[in-house]
Structures are given as C-alpha cells and as structure tokens.
C-alpha cells in the first residue's frame, strides 16, 4: 500500500508492535548488547542487520531516516549532525583528491564555502555555473574527472528555481549523479527524485524541524544511479576497511547510502543524536500542514509587498511576473515555501530602518521556521562585502530576506505596513 504524503508524515518510520509505545521512543544509548561474539562479528561484516554503535546507527535516528526516505521516495537515508555535514558527506562519498564537481552558483553561502574553500584545500576542484544557462553552456564545465552535479531546488537566498529535469539530463549524459539540496521546498512541495535527481539532501534545521530547536541534516539515496559505469571505483571495488565488501554487489540499490554510513559516518563521525531525531520527528509529523500555511501566507505577503509602492522588486516565484514563475508552475504547483526576498527603495539605510521598526517579525540569523523572521544579508551574513561586491554576488544592499511564518497573515502584513511608513 502506498500512502499519500500527509499520511507518510505521520505513519512512516516508526511502526510499533503489540503493546509497544505509540510514540517514537528516544533510545538514549550509545551501545547495544549481544548474546554472542558471533553476532557481533556478523554486524561488523555487515552480514546481519542491527545496531553496533550510535555514531553509525541508532533506533530512534533510524526511524526518522526511514520516514524521510519514504517522503522523498528514496531507498534509504542517513541523518547527519547538520545540513553542512549532509552536503559534505554526500559529495565526499563519491569525490576524492583529484576529482571535480560542477555546481550551480545559486546555492547557500555555507555550501559555497565548503566547496570553494575546504574542498579545494583537499584537492577537489569545482566549477560554478549559472543554472539558467543553456545545456550546451553547462556541458562545457564538465571534465573527465567530474563526479557530481549539484544544485538547490529553491536557492537560498536567491529564491531561484532549478530546472531539475534539465540538470538530470546533463548529469546523466556525463555519467555522474545529480545531487539536489531540497531544504526550502521539502518533499511536501517537491520531490526531486521524481524529476530525475539521484541524491537529495536537506538541512533539517529549517522547515523539517520547523520550530528552530535542532541543527541537523539528511542524505537520501534514490537507488536509481548506475554506479557501475567506470567512474566510481569506491562503490564497485572491495573496501579493505570492511573485509572487502563491494557496495554495489553486496548492498544493491542501497550501495551509495550504505557506503556513506558505514564508511564516511564511521570515519568522520558527524552523526545526529537520538534526542535531535526525536524532535525532528515531531516536526515532520506536521510538515504538510505547516508548508501549506507557509505558502499561503507568503503568497499574500508577496502580493502585498509588490503592490505597496515602496518596494523596488519582490522575488517570490508564485508571482506571475517573477523570472522563475514558469519553473515554479512546473515544479512547485502547490507553492514555493515561505521565503521571500525583496528590495526596498532607499538602499541599505532604508532596509536597516525598516528592519528595526518591525515588531512581530524578528531579526534572526535563520530562515524557514514557524515564526516570521527577517534578515538583512548586507549587514549580517554578507557583512564583509562592499556594496559593489554585494551587487556582483547578486545581493543588492537593500535586499531583505523575509521568512513568512504561520501566524495570521493579517498580523504579518500589518507589521510590514507600519514598518514601511515614514
Ligand atoms: C541552512 C542551509 C544549509 C546548511 O544547513 P545547517 O543545518 O545550517 O548546517 C544547507 N543548505 C541550505 C539550502 C540551507 O538553507
């Protein structure tokens, strides 16, 4: 039986047996007990299922992984300590020194730094491309040592929409997987695997958690990519650190996600804790309700802003005149999340004045949770840049990123209206 997405939010993952707790328990244990050394040996050989140590797997975390895999339509998932750890492990699972990655330049600043600075230090090279370019232009970025194509379904903070089918076509023509960061869309609004993505990652810190209580991340494996194309020996040749296991031979469709867990999570150790997984699971149970309301509220706020006369431009792809409206209609028919960006007339000074006058919308360094929040990139996350550098990076000094919460929209709009008054 295949449930609808709303039902999966509640019913997937944890499936209690007769007389067991109805709600997912927190297995606050690092360790597991066994009846025989033989059983432990089988666990270490990966020939018997079970938990060894909570850095590698934990029953609470496992239930949440299974729920997220079901939501995205993947064969398996791996939770991580943060969204950054998810990006890092998703790429290092298939890239090593001497390899190359092609990525959209419209990505989260932290992911950009990870690739542009840390990966380069490790000997992995990167080419950033404009995701709106033609297939032919993007193709020029590929090299014989390219191992992945990366992009965000809804880019943070640009709020641009990625043409996932175009990207999947290019990736597969080059025999590499397409990795999509689906943080802002969540599987409620968009499931990239249905459009050809091979690996999906999230910062669960944002809408999935939804209440701003836990930093976390997740990697989901579609199980669809053919790793045996000669490009990925790490998945097809014996792993000496695991008694010669061959992931594609021994783990089938779950080759990539099994390697990520038993090799990279074991060695790098960026694991999610059981208590974080418990809180993330609570967030996931209401994700479908919250996303619906975030989208409805954001569209109303975006329309109010675009008609207010004090705003130079509003980016929200549900608006008919938005550059990404056609892509939004195709990929996000039910809405584009709660995040809007807009440019206020009067530049940096007007933006700061507006932000300081807001009462309900809180100034935070975060987006995408249930409370309305606002961020001015030029005076916070991108503070080190001059106005000229900001404009080059596509961030106008007067740009405001507004994360519409699930309060009553009238109250949110009233707050904006009073802050816009002279
Ligand atoms: C926040 C964010 C990340 C990083 O996640 P953390 O949980 O903060 O480490 C990655 N990608 C996107 C799109 C984000 O918004």
Coordinates of C-alpha atoms and ligand atoms in Angstrom, one line a residue:
X1 CA 0.0 0.0 0.0
X2 CA 1.3 3.4 -0.9
X3 CA 0.3 6.2 1.3
X4 CA -0.2 9.9 0.4
X5 CA 2.5 12.3 1.6
X6 CA 0.4 13.6 4.5
X7 CA -0.1 10.1 5.8
X8 CA 3.6 9.3 5.4
X9 CA 4.5 12.3 7.6
X10 CA 2.6 10.7 10.5
X11 CA 2.8 6.9 9.8
X12 CA 6.1 6.2 8.2
X13 CA 9.3 5.3 10.0
X14 CA 8.3 4.1 13.5
X15 CA 5.9 1.2 13.4
X16 CA 5.2 -0.1 17.0
X17 CA 4.3 -3.7 17.6
X18 CA 1.7 -5.0 20.1
X19 CA 2.0 -3.2 23.4
X20 CA 4.9 -1.0 22.4
X21 CA 5.0 2.8 23.0
X22 CA 2.7 4.6 20.5
X23 CA 5.2 7.5 20.1
X24 CA 8.8 7.0 18.8
X25 CA 10.9 6.4 21.9
X26 CA 14.3 8.2 22.4
X27 CA 16.9 5.4 22.6
X28 CA 19.3 7.3 24.6
X29 CA 22.0 4.7 24.4
X30 CA 25.4 4.7 22.7
X31 CA 25.7 1.0 22.9
X32 CA 23.8 -2.3 22.1
X33 CA 24.0 -5.7 23.9
X34 CA 24.5 -9.0 22.1
X35 CA 24.1 -12.7 23.1
X36 CA 27.2 -13.9 21.3
X37 CA 30.5 -12.7 19.8
X38 CA 29.4 -14.4 16.6
X39 CA 26.5 -12.0 16.3
X40 CA 28.9 -9.0 16.8
X41 CA 31.2 -10.4 14.1
X42 CA 28.3 -10.6 11.7
X43 CA 27.4 -7.0 12.4
X44 CA 31.0 -5.9 11.7
X45 CA 30.9 -7.9 8.5
X46 CA 27.6 -6.2 7.6
X47 CA 26.1 -9.7 7.0
X48 CA 23.5 -9.3 9.8
X49 CA 21.3 -6.2 10.3
X50 CA 21.4 -4.4 13.6
X51 CA 23.0 -1.6 15.5
X52 CA 26.7 -1.5 16.6
X53 CA 27.3 1.9 17.9
X54 CA 25.2 5.1 17.9
X55 CA 27.8 7.0 15.7
X56 CA 26.8 4.6 12.9
X57 CA 23.2 4.0 13.6
X58 CA 20.6 4.3 16.4
X59 CA 17.0 3.0 16.5
X60 CA 15.4 6.5 17.1
X61 CA 17.5 8.0 14.3
X62 CA 16.8 5.1 12.0
X63 CA 13.0 5.6 12.3
X64 CA 13.4 9.2 11.2
X65 CA 15.7 8.2 8.4
X66 CA 13.1 5.7 7.1
X67 CA 10.4 8.3 7.3
X68 CA 12.4 10.9 5.3
X69 CA 13.4 8.2 2.7
X70 CA 9.7 7.4 2.3
X71 CA 8.8 11.1 2.0
X72 CA 11.4 11.7 -0.7
X73 CA 10.8 8.4 -2.5
X74 CA 14.3 7.0 -1.8
X75 CA 15.7 3.6 -0.9
X76 CA 17.4 4.8 2.2
X77 CA 18.6 7.9 4.2
X78 CA 21.3 8.9 6.5
X79 CA 20.8 11.6 9.1
X80 CA 23.7 13.9 9.9
X81 CA 24.6 16.4 12.6
X82 CA 23.9 19.4 10.4
X83 CA 23.0 20.4 6.8
X84 CA 26.6 21.2 6.2
X85 CA 27.6 17.7 7.2
X86 CA 25.0 16.3 4.8
X87 CA 26.4 18.4 1.9
X88 CA 30.0 17.3 2.8
X89 CA 29.3 13.6 3.2
X90 CA 27.0 13.5 0.1
X91 CA 29.9 14.7 -2.0
X92 CA 32.9 13.1 -0.3
X93 CA 31.1 9.7 -0.6
X94 CA 31.9 9.9 -4.4
X95 CA 34.7 12.5 -4.7
X96 CA 38.3 12.4 -3.6
X97 CA 41.5 14.4 -4.2
X98 CA 41.9 14.8 -8.0
X99 CA 38.2 14.8 -8.7
X100 CA 36.0 17.6 -9.9
X101 CA 32.4 18.9 -9.1
X102 CA 30.1 21.1 -11.2
X103 CA 27.7 23.1 -9.1
X104 CA 25.2 25.8 -9.6
X105 CA 26.4 29.1 -8.2
X106 CA 23.0 29.9 -6.8
X107 CA 23.5 27.9 -3.5
X108 CA 23.6 28.5 0.2
X109 CA 26.7 30.5 1.3
X110 CA 27.9 27.7 3.6
X111 CA 27.8 25.2 0.8
X112 CA 29.6 27.6 -1.5
X113 CA 32.4 28.0 1.1
X114 CA 32.6 24.2 1.7
X115 CA 33.2 23.6 -2.0
X116 CA 35.1 26.7 -2.9
X117 CA 37.4 26.7 0.1
X118 CA 37.5 23.4 2.0
X119 CA 37.1 21.1 -0.9
X120 CA 39.8 23.0 -2.9
X121 CA 42.2 22.6 0.0
X122 CA 41.5 18.9 -0.1
X123 CA 42.4 18.8 -3.8
X124 CA 38.8 18.6 -5.2
X125 CA 38.2 21.2 -7.9
X126 CA 34.9 23.0 -8.5
X127 CA 33.4 24.8 -11.4
X128 CA 30.4 27.0 -10.6
X129 CA 27.9 27.6 -13.3
X130 CA 24.9 29.8 -13.9
X131 CA 22.0 27.3 -13.6
X132 CA 19.8 29.3 -16.0
X133 CA 22.3 28.8 -18.9
X134 CA 21.6 26.5 -21.8
X135 CA 22.5 22.8 -21.7
X136 CA 25.4 23.5 -24.1
X137 CA 26.9 26.2 -21.9
X138 CA 26.7 24.0 -18.7
X139 CA 28.1 21.0 -20.6
X140 CA 31.4 23.0 -21.1
X141 CA 32.0 22.8 -17.4
X142 CA 32.3 19.0 -17.4
X143 CA 35.7 17.3 -17.4
X144 CA 36.8 13.6 -17.5
X145 CA 37.2 13.7 -13.7
X146 CA 33.8 15.2 -12.9
X147 CA 32.0 13.2 -10.3
X148 CA 28.8 15.1 -9.5
X149 CA 26.4 17.9 -10.5
X150 CA 25.0 19.9 -7.6
X151 CA 22.2 22.4 -7.2
X152 CA 19.4 23.7 -4.9
X153 CA 15.7 23.2 -5.9
X154 CA 14.8 26.6 -4.4
X155 CA 18.0 28.5 -3.9
X156 CA 18.9 30.2 -0.6
X157 CA 18.9 33.3 -0.7
X158 CA 18.2 34.0 -4.4
X159 CA 14.8 32.2 -4.4
X160 CA 15.5 30.9 -7.9
X161 CA 14.0 27.7 -9.1
X162 CA 16.2 25.0 -10.6
X163 CA 15.2 23.2 -13.8
X164 CA 15.8 19.7 -12.3
X165 CA 15.0 17.8 -15.4
X166 CA 17.5 19.8 -17.5
X167 CA 20.1 19.2 -14.8
X168 CA 19.4 15.5 -14.5
X169 CA 19.7 15.1 -18.3
X170 CA 23.1 16.8 -18.3
X171 CA 24.4 14.8 -15.3
X172 CA 23.3 11.5 -16.7
X173 CA 24.8 12.3 -20.1
X174 CA 28.1 12.7 -18.3
X175 CA 27.6 9.6 -16.2
X176 CA 27.5 11.4 -12.9
X177 CA 24.7 11.7 -10.3
X178 CA 22.6 14.8 -9.7
X179 CA 22.6 15.9 -6.1
X180 CA 19.8 18.3 -5.1
X181 CA 19.6 20.3 -1.9
X182 CA 15.8 20.3 -1.3
X183 CA 15.8 22.2 2.0
X184 CA 13.4 25.1 1.2
X185 CA 11.0 23.0 -0.9
X186 CA 10.8 20.0 1.4
X187 CA 9.3 16.8 0.0
X188 CA 5.8 18.2 0.6
X189 CA 6.2 20.8 -2.2
X190 CA 8.7 19.0 -4.5
X191 CA 10.3 15.5 -4.7
X192 CA 13.4 15.9 -6.9
X193 CA 13.8 12.1 -7.3
X194 CA 10.5 12.1 -9.4
X195 CA 12.3 14.5 -11.8
X196 CA 15.5 12.6 -12.1
X197 CA 17.6 13.6 -9.2
X198 CA 19.8 10.8 -7.8
X199 CA 20.7 12.0 -4.3
X200 CA 18.6 14.5 -2.2
X201 CA 20.0 16.4 0.8
X202 CA 18.4 18.7 3.4
X203 CA 19.3 21.0 6.2
X204 CA 16.6 19.6 8.5
X205 CA 17.3 22.7 10.7
X206 CA 14.8 24.6 8.5
X207 CA 11.3 23.5 7.7
X208 CA 11.6 19.8 8.5
X209 CA 12.3 20.6 12.2
X210 CA 10.2 23.8 11.7
X211 CA 10.5 25.0 15.3
X212 CA 14.1 26.1 15.3
X213 CA 15.1 23.6 18.0
X214 CA 17.7 21.4 16.4
X215 CA 20.5 21.7 13.9
X216 CA 20.5 18.6 11.6
X217 CA 20.8 17.2 8.1
X218 CA 19.9 14.2 6.0
X219 CA 21.0 12.5 2.8
X220 CA 18.5 10.4 0.7
X221 CA 19.5 7.9 -1.9
X222 CA 17.1 7.3 -4.8
X223 CA 18.7 4.0 -5.5
X224 CA 18.5 4.8 -9.2
X225 CA 22.0 5.8 -10.2
X226 CA 24.2 3.2 -12.0
X227 CA 27.5 3.4 -10.1
X228 CA 29.0 0.6 -12.2
X229 CA 29.8 2.9 -15.2
X230 CA 33.5 3.0 -14.5
X231 CA 33.5 6.4 -12.8
X232 CA 33.0 5.3 -9.2
X233 CA 35.5 2.6 -8.2
X234 CA 34.9 3.4 -4.5
X235 CA 31.5 1.8 -4.8
X236 CA 32.4 -1.1 -7.0
X237 CA 35.8 -2.3 -5.8
X238 CA 36.4 -4.1 -2.5
X239 CA 36.5 -1.8 0.6
X240 CA 39.6 -3.0 2.5
X241 CA 38.3 -1.2 5.6
X242 CA 35.3 -3.6 5.6
X243 CA 36.8 -7.0 4.8
X244 CA 36.5 -6.5 1.1
X245 CA 32.8 -5.6 0.9
X246 CA 31.7 -4.4 -2.6
X247 CA 28.9 -1.9 -2.1
X248 CA 27.2 -2.3 -5.5
X249 CA 27.4 -6.1 -5.3
X250 CA 26.5 -6.6 -1.6
X251 CA 24.1 -3.7 -1.0
X252 CA 22.3 -3.5 -4.3
X253 CA 20.2 -0.3 -4.7
X254 CA 21.4 1.0 -1.3
X255 CA 25.1 0.9 -2.3
X256 CA 25.6 4.7 -2.0
X257 CA 23.8 5.3 1.3
X258 CA 25.3 2.2 2.9
X259 CA 28.8 3.4 2.0
X260 CA 28.0 6.9 3.3
X261 CA 27.0 5.3 6.6
X262 CA 29.5 2.5 7.3
X263 CA 32.5 4.3 5.8
X264 CA 32.1 8.1 6.0
X265 CA 29.9 8.4 9.0
X266 CA 32.0 5.8 10.8
X267 CA 35.2 7.7 10.0
X268 CA 34.1 11.4 10.1
X269 CA 31.5 11.0 12.9
X270 CA 29.1 13.8 12.1
X271 CA 26.1 11.8 13.5
X272 CA 22.7 13.0 14.6
X273 CA 21.8 12.3 18.2
X274 CA 18.7 10.4 19.2
X275 CA 17.2 13.4 21.1
X276 CA 17.6 15.6 18.0
X277 CA 16.0 12.8 15.8
X278 CA 13.0 12.7 18.3
X279 CA 12.5 16.5 17.9
X280 CA 12.9 16.3 14.1
X281 CA 10.3 13.6 14.0
X282 CA 7.8 15.8 15.8
X283 CA 8.4 18.5 13.2
X284 CA 8.0 16.0 10.4
X285 CA 4.6 15.0 11.7
X286 CA 3.1 18.4 11.0
X287 CA 5.3 19.3 8.0
X288 CA 2.5 19.0 5.5
X289 CA 0.2 21.4 7.5
X290 CA 2.9 23.9 8.1
X291 CA 4.2 24.0 4.4
X292 CA 0.6 24.6 3.2
X293 CA 0.2 27.6 5.6
X294 CA 3.8 29.0 4.9
X295 CA 3.0 29.0 1.2
X296 CA -0.4 30.6 1.6
X297 CA 0.9 33.3 3.9
X298 CA 4.0 34.0 1.8
X299 CA 2.0 34.5 -1.4
X300 CA -0.3 37.0 0.4
X301 CA 2.7 38.9 1.8
X302 CA 4.5 38.9 -1.6
X303 CA 1.4 40.3 -3.2
X304 CA 1.0 43.0 -0.5
X305 CA 4.7 43.9 -1.0
X306 CA 4.5 44.1 -4.7
X307 CA 1.5 46.4 -4.5
X308 CA 2.8 48.6 -1.7
X309 CA 4.7 51.2 -3.9
X310 CA 7.7 51.2 -1.5
X311 CA 9.4 48.1 -2.8
X312 CA 11.6 48.0 -5.9
X313 CA 11.3 44.3 -6.5
X314 CA 9.9 41.2 -4.9
X315 CA 11.2 37.7 -5.5
X316 CA 8.6 35.1 -5.0
X317 CA 8.1 32.7 -7.9
X318 CA 4.3 32.3 -7.4
X319 CA 4.0 35.9 -8.6
X320 CA 3.1 36.0 -12.3
X321 CA 5.9 38.5 -13.2
X322 CA 8.7 36.6 -11.4
X323 CA 11.5 35.3 -13.5
X324 CA 11.0 31.8 -12.2
X325 CA 7.2 31.7 -12.5
X326 CA 7.2 29.2 -15.3
X327 CA 9.6 26.8 -13.5
X328 CA 7.6 27.3 -10.3
X329 CA 4.4 26.3 -12.1
X330 CA 6.1 23.1 -13.3
X331 CA 8.0 22.0 -10.2
X332 CA 6.1 23.7 -7.3
X333 CA 2.4 23.9 -8.2
X334 CA 1.4 24.0 -4.6
X335 CA 3.7 26.8 -3.5
X336 CA 7.3 28.0 -3.2
X337 CA 7.8 27.8 0.6
X338 CA 7.6 30.8 3.0
X339 CA 10.8 32.6 2.0
X340 CA 10.5 35.8 0.0
X341 CA 13.2 38.3 -0.8
X342 CA 12.6 41.9 -1.7
X343 CA 14.4 45.2 -2.3
X344 CA 13.2 48.3 -0.5
X345 CA 13.6 51.7 -2.1
X346 CA 16.3 53.7 -0.3
X347 CA 19.0 51.0 -0.3
X348 CA 20.9 49.8 2.8
X349 CA 19.8 52.7 5.0
X350 CA 16.1 52.2 4.3
X351 CA 16.5 48.4 4.8
X352 CA 18.0 48.8 8.2
X353 CA 15.3 51.3 9.2
X354 CA 12.6 49.0 8.1
X355 CA 14.0 46.0 9.9
X356 CA 14.4 47.9 13.2
X357 CA 10.8 49.0 13.1
X358 CA 9.4 45.5 12.7
X359 CA 7.7 44.2 15.9
X360 CA 6.3 40.8 15.1
X361 CA 9.0 39.7 12.5
X362 CA 12.1 39.0 14.5
X363 CA 15.6 39.7 13.3
X364 CA 17.4 36.3 13.4
X365 CA 20.2 34.6 11.5
X366 CA 17.9 31.8 10.4
X367 CA 15.1 31.1 7.9
X368 CA 12.3 28.7 7.4
X369 CA 10.7 28.1 10.7
X370 CA 7.2 28.6 12.1
X371 CA 7.8 32.2 13.3
X372 CA 8.1 35.1 10.9
X373 CA 11.7 36.3 10.7
X374 CA 13.7 38.7 8.7
X375 CA 17.4 39.0 7.7
X376 CA 19.3 41.8 6.0
X377 CA 22.2 40.0 4.2
X378 CA 24.2 43.2 3.7
X379 CA 24.5 43.9 7.4
X380 CA 24.8 40.3 8.6
X381 CA 25.6 37.2 6.6
X382 CA 27.4 39.2 3.8
X383 CA 28.6 42.0 6.1
X384 CA 32.3 41.7 5.0
X385 CA 31.4 42.7 1.4
X386 CA 31.3 46.2 0.0
X387 CA 28.2 47.4 -1.8
X388 CA 30.0 46.8 -5.2
X389 CA 30.9 43.2 -4.2
X390 CA 27.4 42.6 -3.0
X391 CA 25.9 43.7 -6.3
X392 CA 28.4 41.4 -8.1
X393 CA 27.1 38.5 -6.0
X394 CA 23.5 39.3 -6.9
X395 CA 22.7 40.8 -3.5
X396 CA 21.5 44.4 -3.6
X397 CA 22.5 46.4 -0.4
X398 CA 18.7 47.0 0.1
X399 CA 17.8 43.3 -0.2
X400 CA 15.8 41.8 2.6
X401 CA 15.1 38.1 3.1
X402 CA 11.8 37.6 4.7
X403 CA 10.8 34.2 6.1
X404 CA 7.0 34.2 6.4
X405 CA 5.8 32.2 9.4
X406 CA 2.5 30.5 10.2
X407 CA 1.0 33.3 12.3
X408 CA -2.2 35.1 11.0
X409 CA -1.3 36.8 7.7
X410 CA -3.2 40.0 8.7
X411 CA -0.8 40.5 11.6
X412 CA 2.3 39.9 9.5
X413 CA 1.1 42.3 6.9
X414 CA 0.1 44.9 9.5
X415 CA 3.6 44.7 10.9
X416 CA 5.2 45.2 7.5
X417 CA 2.8 48.1 6.7
X418 CA 3.7 50.0 9.9
X419 CA 7.4 49.4 9.3
X420 CA 7.2 50.8 5.8
X421 CA 5.5 54.0 7.0
X422 CA 7.8 57.1 7.1
Ligands
LIG1 C1 20.9 26.2 6.2 C2 21.2 25.6 4.9 C3 22.2 24.6 4.8 C4 23.2 24.3 6.0 O1 22.5 23.7 7.0 P1 22.9 23.7 8.5 O2 21.9 22.8 9.1 O3 22.8 25.1 9.0 O4 24.3 23.2 8.6 C5 22.4 24.0 3.6 N1 21.6 24.3 2.6 C6 20.6 25.2 2.6 C7 19.7 25.4 1.4 C8 20.3 25.8 3.8 O5 19.3 26.7 3.9

